[in-house]
Short mmCIF file of C-alpha atoms in Angstrom, two decimals:
data_model
loop_
_atom_site.label_atom_id
_atom_site.label_comp_id
_atom_site.label_asym_id
_atom_site.label_seq_id
_atom_site.Cartn_x
_atom_site.Cartn_y
_atom_site.Cartn_z
CA MET A 1 100.67 97.71 122.57
CA SER A 2 98.42 95.20 124.27
CA ASN A 3 94.68 95.51 124.47
CA SER A 4 94.72 95.32 128.27
CA THR A 5 97.15 98.25 128.58
CA SER A 6 95.15 100.24 126.08
CA GLU A 7 91.88 99.60 127.87
CA GLN A 8 93.35 100.60 131.24
CA ASN A 9 94.76 103.88 129.91
CA ALA A 10 92.18 104.62 127.21
CA VAL A 11 90.82 108.10 126.83
CA PRO A 12 87.16 107.86 127.95
CA VAL A 13 84.52 108.24 125.27
CA GLY A 14 83.45 111.86 125.36
CA GLN A 15 86.90 113.16 126.32
CA LEU A 16 88.67 115.00 123.53
CA VAL A 17 91.91 113.83 121.89
CA LYS A 18 94.10 116.54 120.37
CA VAL A 19 95.93 115.68 117.14
CA ALA A 20 98.24 117.54 114.75
CA VAL A 21 98.78 117.25 111.01
CA VAL A 22 102.14 118.69 109.96
CA GLN A 23 102.11 120.18 106.45
CA ALA A 24 105.71 121.00 105.63
CA ALA A 25 108.60 120.29 103.27
CA PRO A 26 111.63 118.17 104.11
CA VAL A 27 115.14 119.18 103.17
CA ALA A 28 115.08 117.01 100.09
CA PHE A 29 117.78 114.32 99.91
CA ASP A 30 119.34 115.56 103.18
CA ARG A 31 118.32 113.08 105.83
CA GLU A 32 120.09 114.71 108.78
CA ARG A 33 118.69 118.20 108.19
CA THR A 34 115.24 116.72 107.62
CA LEU A 35 115.46 114.92 110.96
CA GLU A 36 116.31 118.24 112.61
CA LYS A 37 113.19 119.71 111.03
CA VAL A 38 111.09 116.78 112.31
CA HIS A 39 112.31 117.54 115.83
CA ALA A 40 111.44 121.23 115.55
CA LEU A 41 107.98 120.56 114.12
CA ALA A 42 107.22 117.80 116.64
CA ASP A 43 108.27 120.18 119.43
CA GLU A 44 105.87 122.81 118.11
CA ALA A 45 102.99 120.34 117.78
CA ALA A 46 103.52 119.21 121.36
CA ARG A 47 103.68 122.80 122.63
CA ARG A 48 100.27 123.29 121.07
CA GLY A 49 98.94 120.34 123.05
CA ALA A 50 98.96 117.60 120.42
CA GLN A 51 98.98 114.01 121.68
CA LEU A 52 99.60 112.66 118.17
CA ALA A 53 101.38 114.19 115.19
CA LEU A 54 101.18 112.97 111.59
CA PHE A 55 103.80 113.89 108.98
CA PRO A 56 103.42 113.50 105.17
CA GLU A 57 104.27 110.64 102.86
CA ALA A 58 108.00 110.21 102.17
CA PHE A 59 108.91 113.08 104.51
CA VAL A 60 112.31 111.60 105.29
CA SER A 61 113.76 112.65 103.08
CA ALA A 62 111.94 113.35 99.81
CA TYR A 63 109.00 112.71 97.57
CA PRO A 64 110.90 113.05 94.25
CA ARG A 65 108.13 114.86 92.43
CA GLY A 66 108.87 115.53 88.78
CA LEU A 67 111.93 113.29 88.46
CA ASP A 68 111.97 110.64 85.75
CA PHE A 69 115.16 108.91 86.96
CA GLY A 70 116.31 108.77 83.34
CA ALA A 71 113.90 105.99 82.43
CA VAL A 72 112.19 105.26 79.14
CA VAL A 73 110.99 101.90 77.91
CA GLY A 74 114.09 99.81 77.28
CA SER A 75 116.68 102.25 78.61
CA ARG A 76 118.00 104.02 81.74
CA THR A 77 120.52 106.88 81.75
CA GLU A 78 123.62 107.23 83.91
CA ALA A 79 122.25 110.52 85.25
CA GLY A 80 119.08 108.72 86.30
CA ARG A 81 121.09 106.05 88.08
CA GLU A 82 122.90 108.81 89.96
CA ASP A 83 119.54 110.33 90.96
CA PHE A 84 118.55 106.96 92.39
CA ARG A 85 121.87 106.64 94.24
CA ARG A 86 121.34 110.04 95.89
CA TYR A 87 117.81 109.05 96.84
CA TRP A 88 119.02 105.73 98.30
CA GLU A 89 121.77 107.47 100.30
CA SER A 90 119.25 109.79 101.97
CA SER A 91 116.80 107.03 102.86
CA VAL A 92 116.21 105.27 106.19
CA ASP A 93 117.29 101.91 107.59
CA VAL A 94 114.64 100.34 109.86
CA PRO A 95 115.95 99.89 112.51
CA GLY A 96 118.84 102.33 112.33
CA PRO A 97 120.21 105.69 113.50
CA ALA A 98 117.49 107.75 111.78
CA VAL A 99 114.80 105.67 113.50
CA ASP A 100 116.55 106.34 116.82
CA GLN A 101 116.35 110.08 116.13
CA LEU A 102 112.64 109.85 115.33
CA ALA A 103 112.08 107.84 118.51
CA LEU A 104 113.75 110.62 120.48
CA ALA A 105 111.40 113.21 118.94
CA ALA A 106 108.41 111.14 120.10
CA ARG A 107 109.82 110.42 123.56
CA ARG A 108 110.90 113.92 124.52
CA ASN A 109 107.50 115.29 123.49
CA ASN A 110 105.45 112.41 124.99
CA LEU A 111 103.80 112.16 121.58
CA TYR A 112 102.49 109.51 119.22
CA LEU A 113 104.44 110.13 116.04
CA VAL A 114 103.28 108.79 112.66
CA LEU A 115 105.65 109.68 109.87
CA GLY A 116 106.31 108.85 106.22
CA VAL A 117 109.82 107.69 105.37
CA VAL A 118 111.58 106.25 102.37
CA GLU A 119 112.84 102.97 103.80
CA ARG A 120 115.76 101.13 102.28
CA ASP A 121 116.20 97.38 102.54
CA ARG A 122 119.30 96.19 100.72
CA GLY A 123 119.00 97.58 97.19
CA THR A 124 115.27 98.38 97.27
CA LEU A 125 113.43 101.44 98.54
CA TYR A 126 109.95 101.31 100.06
CA CYS A 127 107.46 104.07 100.80
CA SER A 128 106.76 103.38 104.47
CA VAL A 129 105.06 104.85 107.51
CA LEU A 130 106.61 104.43 110.97
CA PHE A 131 104.60 104.50 114.19
CA PHE A 132 106.16 105.63 117.49
CA ALA A 133 104.64 105.57 120.96
CA PRO A 134 105.11 108.44 123.46
CA ASP A 135 107.85 106.46 125.21
CA GLY A 136 109.81 106.40 121.95
CA SER A 137 109.22 102.74 121.16
CA LEU A 138 108.73 101.82 117.52
CA LEU A 139 105.28 100.25 117.39
CA GLY A 140 105.71 99.07 113.81
CA LYS A 141 105.56 100.11 110.18
CA HIS A 142 103.41 99.97 107.09
CA ARG A 143 104.95 99.56 103.64
CA LYS A 144 102.90 100.92 100.76
CA VAL A 145 101.46 97.91 98.95
CA MET A 146 100.87 99.63 95.61
CA PRO A 147 103.10 102.47 94.40
CA THR A 148 101.39 104.57 91.74
CA GLY A 149 102.63 105.14 88.19
CA SER A 150 106.29 106.14 88.01
CA GLU A 151 106.72 105.57 91.75
CA ARG A 152 107.16 101.92 90.75
CA LEU A 153 110.51 102.84 89.17
CA VAL A 154 112.01 103.60 92.58
CA TRP A 155 109.78 101.95 95.23
CA GLY A 156 109.18 98.29 95.87
CA PHE A 157 105.85 96.73 96.91
CA GLY A 158 104.88 96.02 100.51
CA ASP A 159 102.95 92.90 101.46
CA GLY A 160 100.15 92.04 103.85
CA SER A 161 102.49 91.60 106.82
CA THR A 162 102.74 95.36 107.40
CA MET A 163 99.13 96.52 107.54
CA PRO A 164 98.82 97.16 111.28
CA VAL A 165 96.18 98.87 113.37
CA PHE A 166 97.48 99.59 116.86
CA GLU A 167 95.49 99.68 120.06
CA THR A 168 96.41 102.96 121.77
CA PRO A 169 94.85 104.98 124.58
CA LEU A 170 93.82 107.55 121.97
CA GLY A 171 92.00 105.00 119.82
CA ARG A 172 92.87 102.38 117.21
CA LEU A 173 95.57 103.85 115.00
CA GLY A 174 96.63 102.92 111.46
CA ALA A 175 97.77 104.37 108.16
CA VAL A 176 96.96 103.98 104.47
CA ILE A 177 99.31 105.79 102.10
CA CYS A 178 98.21 108.02 99.22
CA TRP A 179 96.46 106.09 96.43
CA GLU A 180 96.27 102.93 98.51
CA ASN A 181 93.18 104.76 99.73
CA TYR A 182 91.63 104.06 96.33
CA LEU A 183 91.85 100.30 96.98
CA PRO A 184 88.34 99.50 98.31
CA LEU A 185 89.40 96.11 99.64
CA MET A 186 92.29 97.61 101.60
CA ARG A 187 89.95 100.11 103.19
CA ALA A 188 87.62 97.25 104.12
CA ALA A 189 90.52 95.42 105.79
CA MET A 190 91.35 98.50 107.86
CA TYR A 191 87.72 98.99 108.86
CA ALA A 192 87.56 95.34 109.91
CA LYS A 193 90.51 95.98 112.23
CA GLY A 194 88.47 98.69 113.91
CA ILE A 195 90.54 101.68 112.82
CA GLU A 196 89.44 104.89 114.55
CA ILE A 197 92.28 107.32 113.76
CA TYR A 198 92.84 106.75 110.05
CA CYS A 199 96.09 108.41 108.93
CA ALA A 200 96.37 109.17 105.22
CA PRO A 201 99.79 110.64 104.40
CA THR A 202 99.81 111.55 100.73
CA ALA A 203 101.41 113.36 97.80
CA ASP A 204 98.08 114.17 96.12
CA ALA A 205 97.05 117.83 96.34
CA ARG A 206 94.01 117.70 94.05
CA ASP A 207 90.46 118.58 95.03
CA SER A 208 89.44 115.00 94.25
CA TRP A 209 91.73 113.79 97.03
CA ILE A 210 90.09 116.05 99.58
CA ALA A 211 86.68 114.71 98.52
CA SER A 212 87.99 111.16 99.01
CA MET A 213 89.07 111.94 102.58
CA ARG A 214 85.53 113.03 103.42
CA HIS A 215 84.15 109.89 101.79
CA ILE A 216 86.49 107.58 103.75
CA ALA A 217 85.66 109.29 107.05
CA VAL A 218 81.95 108.72 106.42
CA GLU A 219 82.39 105.21 105.02
CA GLY A 220 84.58 104.03 107.90
CA ARG A 221 82.95 106.19 110.58
CA CYS A 222 86.46 107.17 111.66
CA PHE A 223 88.56 110.30 112.00
CA VAL A 224 90.71 110.83 108.91
CA LEU A 225 93.98 112.76 109.17
CA SER A 226 95.25 113.62 105.70
CA CYS A 227 98.76 115.04 105.47
CA ASN A 228 100.65 116.36 102.43
CA GLN A 229 103.85 118.30 101.87
CA PHE A 230 103.88 121.95 100.86
CA ASN A 231 106.90 122.38 98.56
CA ARG A 232 108.46 125.16 96.57
CA ARG A 233 111.20 124.64 94.00
CA SER A 234 113.65 126.09 96.55
CA ASP A 235 113.03 123.08 98.81
CA PHE A 236 114.93 120.91 96.31
CA PRO A 237 118.65 121.03 95.43
CA PRO A 238 119.80 123.49 92.71
CA ASP A 239 120.74 120.58 90.42
CA TYR A 240 117.28 118.99 90.72
CA ARG A 241 116.46 118.18 87.10
CA SER A 242 112.68 118.15 86.97
CA ILE A 243 109.73 119.58 85.06
CA PHE A 244 109.39 122.46 87.53
CA GLY A 245 112.10 124.72 86.14
CA GLU A 246 114.34 127.04 88.14
CA ASP A 247 111.98 129.58 89.69
CA ALA A 248 112.77 129.23 93.40
CA ASN A 249 109.29 130.40 94.43
CA ALA A 250 107.37 128.07 92.13
CA ILE A 251 104.94 125.89 94.10
CA VAL A 252 105.69 122.23 93.48
CA CYS A 253 102.98 120.86 95.82
CA ARG A 254 100.23 122.98 97.40
CA GLY A 255 99.44 120.72 100.38
CA GLY A 256 95.73 120.37 101.05
CA SER A 257 96.10 118.67 104.43
CA CYS A 258 92.95 118.29 106.51
CA ILE A 259 91.31 116.56 109.47
CA VAL A 260 87.82 115.12 108.99
CA ASP A 261 85.33 113.71 111.50
CA PRO A 262 83.23 110.52 111.08
CA PHE A 263 80.38 112.51 109.52
CA GLY A 264 82.59 114.10 106.86
CA ASN A 265 82.94 117.49 108.54
CA PHE A 266 86.26 119.34 108.36
CA LEU A 267 87.77 119.89 111.80
CA ALA A 268 90.84 121.57 110.29
CA GLY A 269 91.83 122.56 106.77
CA PRO A 270 92.09 121.85 103.97
CA ASN A 271 95.11 124.17 103.89
CA THR A 272 96.71 125.11 100.56
CA GLU A 273 98.40 128.31 101.71
CA GLY A 274 101.80 127.13 102.93
CA GLU A 275 103.57 125.21 105.66
CA ALA A 276 101.28 124.77 108.67
CA ILE A 277 100.50 122.62 111.67
CA LEU A 278 96.79 121.86 111.72
CA ILE A 279 95.34 121.08 115.15
CA ALA A 280 91.97 119.51 115.96
CA GLU A 281 90.22 117.92 118.90
CA LEU A 282 88.62 114.54 118.25
CA ASP A 283 85.51 113.53 120.14
CA ARG A 284 85.66 109.72 120.09
CA ALA A 285 81.95 109.56 120.90
CA GLN A 286 81.32 110.67 117.31
CA ILE A 287 82.56 107.26 116.13
CA VAL A 288 79.91 105.46 118.17
CA ARG A 289 77.21 107.91 117.07
CA GLY A 290 78.17 107.25 113.46
CA LYS A 291 78.18 103.47 113.79
CA TYR A 292 74.52 103.68 114.85
CA ASP A 293 73.39 103.78 111.21
CA LEU A 294 76.50 102.75 109.25
CA ASP A 295 78.97 100.02 110.15
CA VAL A 296 80.30 98.64 106.86
CA VAL A 297 81.97 95.63 108.52
CA GLY A 298 79.12 95.07 110.96
CA HIS A 299 75.37 95.52 110.70
CA TYR A 300 75.66 97.22 107.29
CA ALA A 301 77.68 94.38 105.76
CA ARG A 302 76.23 91.43 103.83
CA PRO A 303 78.70 88.58 104.44
CA ASP A 304 76.22 86.15 102.90
CA ILE A 305 76.96 87.92 99.59
CA PHE A 306 80.35 89.67 99.98
CA GLN A 307 83.48 88.34 101.70
CA LEU A 308 87.09 89.52 101.76
CA HIS A 309 90.08 87.27 102.54
CA VAL A 310 93.32 89.02 103.55
CA ASP A 311 96.74 87.30 103.47
CA GLU A 312 99.05 88.82 106.08
CA GLN A 313 101.89 86.34 105.65
CA PRO A 314 105.25 87.97 104.75
CA LYS A 315 106.45 87.10 101.26
CA GLN A 316 110.18 86.40 100.93
CA PRO A 317 111.80 86.01 97.51
CA VAL A 318 114.53 83.77 98.94
CA THR A 319 114.35 81.34 101.87
CA ILE A 320 117.73 80.03 103.05
CA ARG A 321 118.13 76.88 105.13
CA LYS A 322 121.07 77.37 107.48
CA PRO A 323 123.84 74.73 107.17
CA GLU A 324 124.14 74.39 110.95
CA LEU A 325 120.54 73.15 111.11
CA ALA A 326 121.37 70.33 108.73
CA ALA A 327 124.44 69.49 110.86
CA GLU A 328 122.31 69.34 114.01
CA GLU A 329 119.86 67.01 112.33
CA ALA A 330 122.52 64.62 111.02
CA PRO A 331 123.37 62.89 114.38
CA GLN A 332 119.67 62.33 115.03
CA VAL A 333 119.28 60.66 111.64
CA LYS A 334 122.24 58.35 112.37
CA SER A 335 120.85 57.54 115.82
CA ASP A 336 117.46 56.69 114.34
CA ARG A 337 119.10 54.37 111.83
CA ARG A 338 121.08 52.55 114.56
CA ALA A 339 117.92 52.15 116.62
CA SER A 340 116.11 50.77 113.60
CA ALA A 341 118.90 48.27 112.95
CA ARG A 342 118.85 47.06 116.60
CA SER A 343 115.10 46.64 116.39
CA ALA A 344 115.52 44.50 113.26
CA ASP A 345 118.08 42.29 115.05
#
């Protein structure tokens, strides 16, 4: 979305922006039923007046909490390989039919939709966030650059080419996933891009996470939308072999979603009670008021001492030179040689 369009349609400073954080559970490993749930929840958020809705990390279609995928040092089990196959089958091609369904949810509700998916690209899965505009267009994606702990068994690493901040009429919009938020240099990069609506989809339900969301809001003088799943054991298949046992009512993840203003005040949540849609109104003037005494990439920075260099070039493991290019070049080489020979004569 271009700057000029954004400036023409921007919500004036002082006018409130209404946002929603959707704390819910997907239908684990069932992509189609999870997409149906996204539609229903997006519909509800829009009915409540939300202009933007954020869904949790890996919502389509599972954060595989408690699975070990049959891995120990030096060995993988056949059952673990089958767990990975099921996970891969329920994941999302970008672009692809699932993305089209998510675009429809945004378009029919005239809603910015920011949503965590498990993206598949050939044989590798990535923990990604997709951004949709109210017209249903896919603005872009962010791939998690650093999976945490055992996540590295099943998720690949993103690179600097998918760390966007989008100019929107609601404000500058971006996302940092779960423990990426504990990378100080990544936060600095996002602040330098002017992020105003800082989306933090996560799988961390601890009190320390909630404290971090308040810290980031104050540090970046931005609105932080933190979004987690609320799961019970019954939200996973009966054959889900994990550490959580068989009690259908056992809480697997308690949520803790919240919305925080640029001074660290809770506007909604944190909620640890169950599935919920948290709604808050953002006063964008609070960003400017906060920057008055703290702008960590502006007047509060010391670039004479500290500097950060960010590489946003995509990193490809294989670069293939197409044969037809070589064939196109060959006649030119022959022509150059003939011209050189004539010149010598």
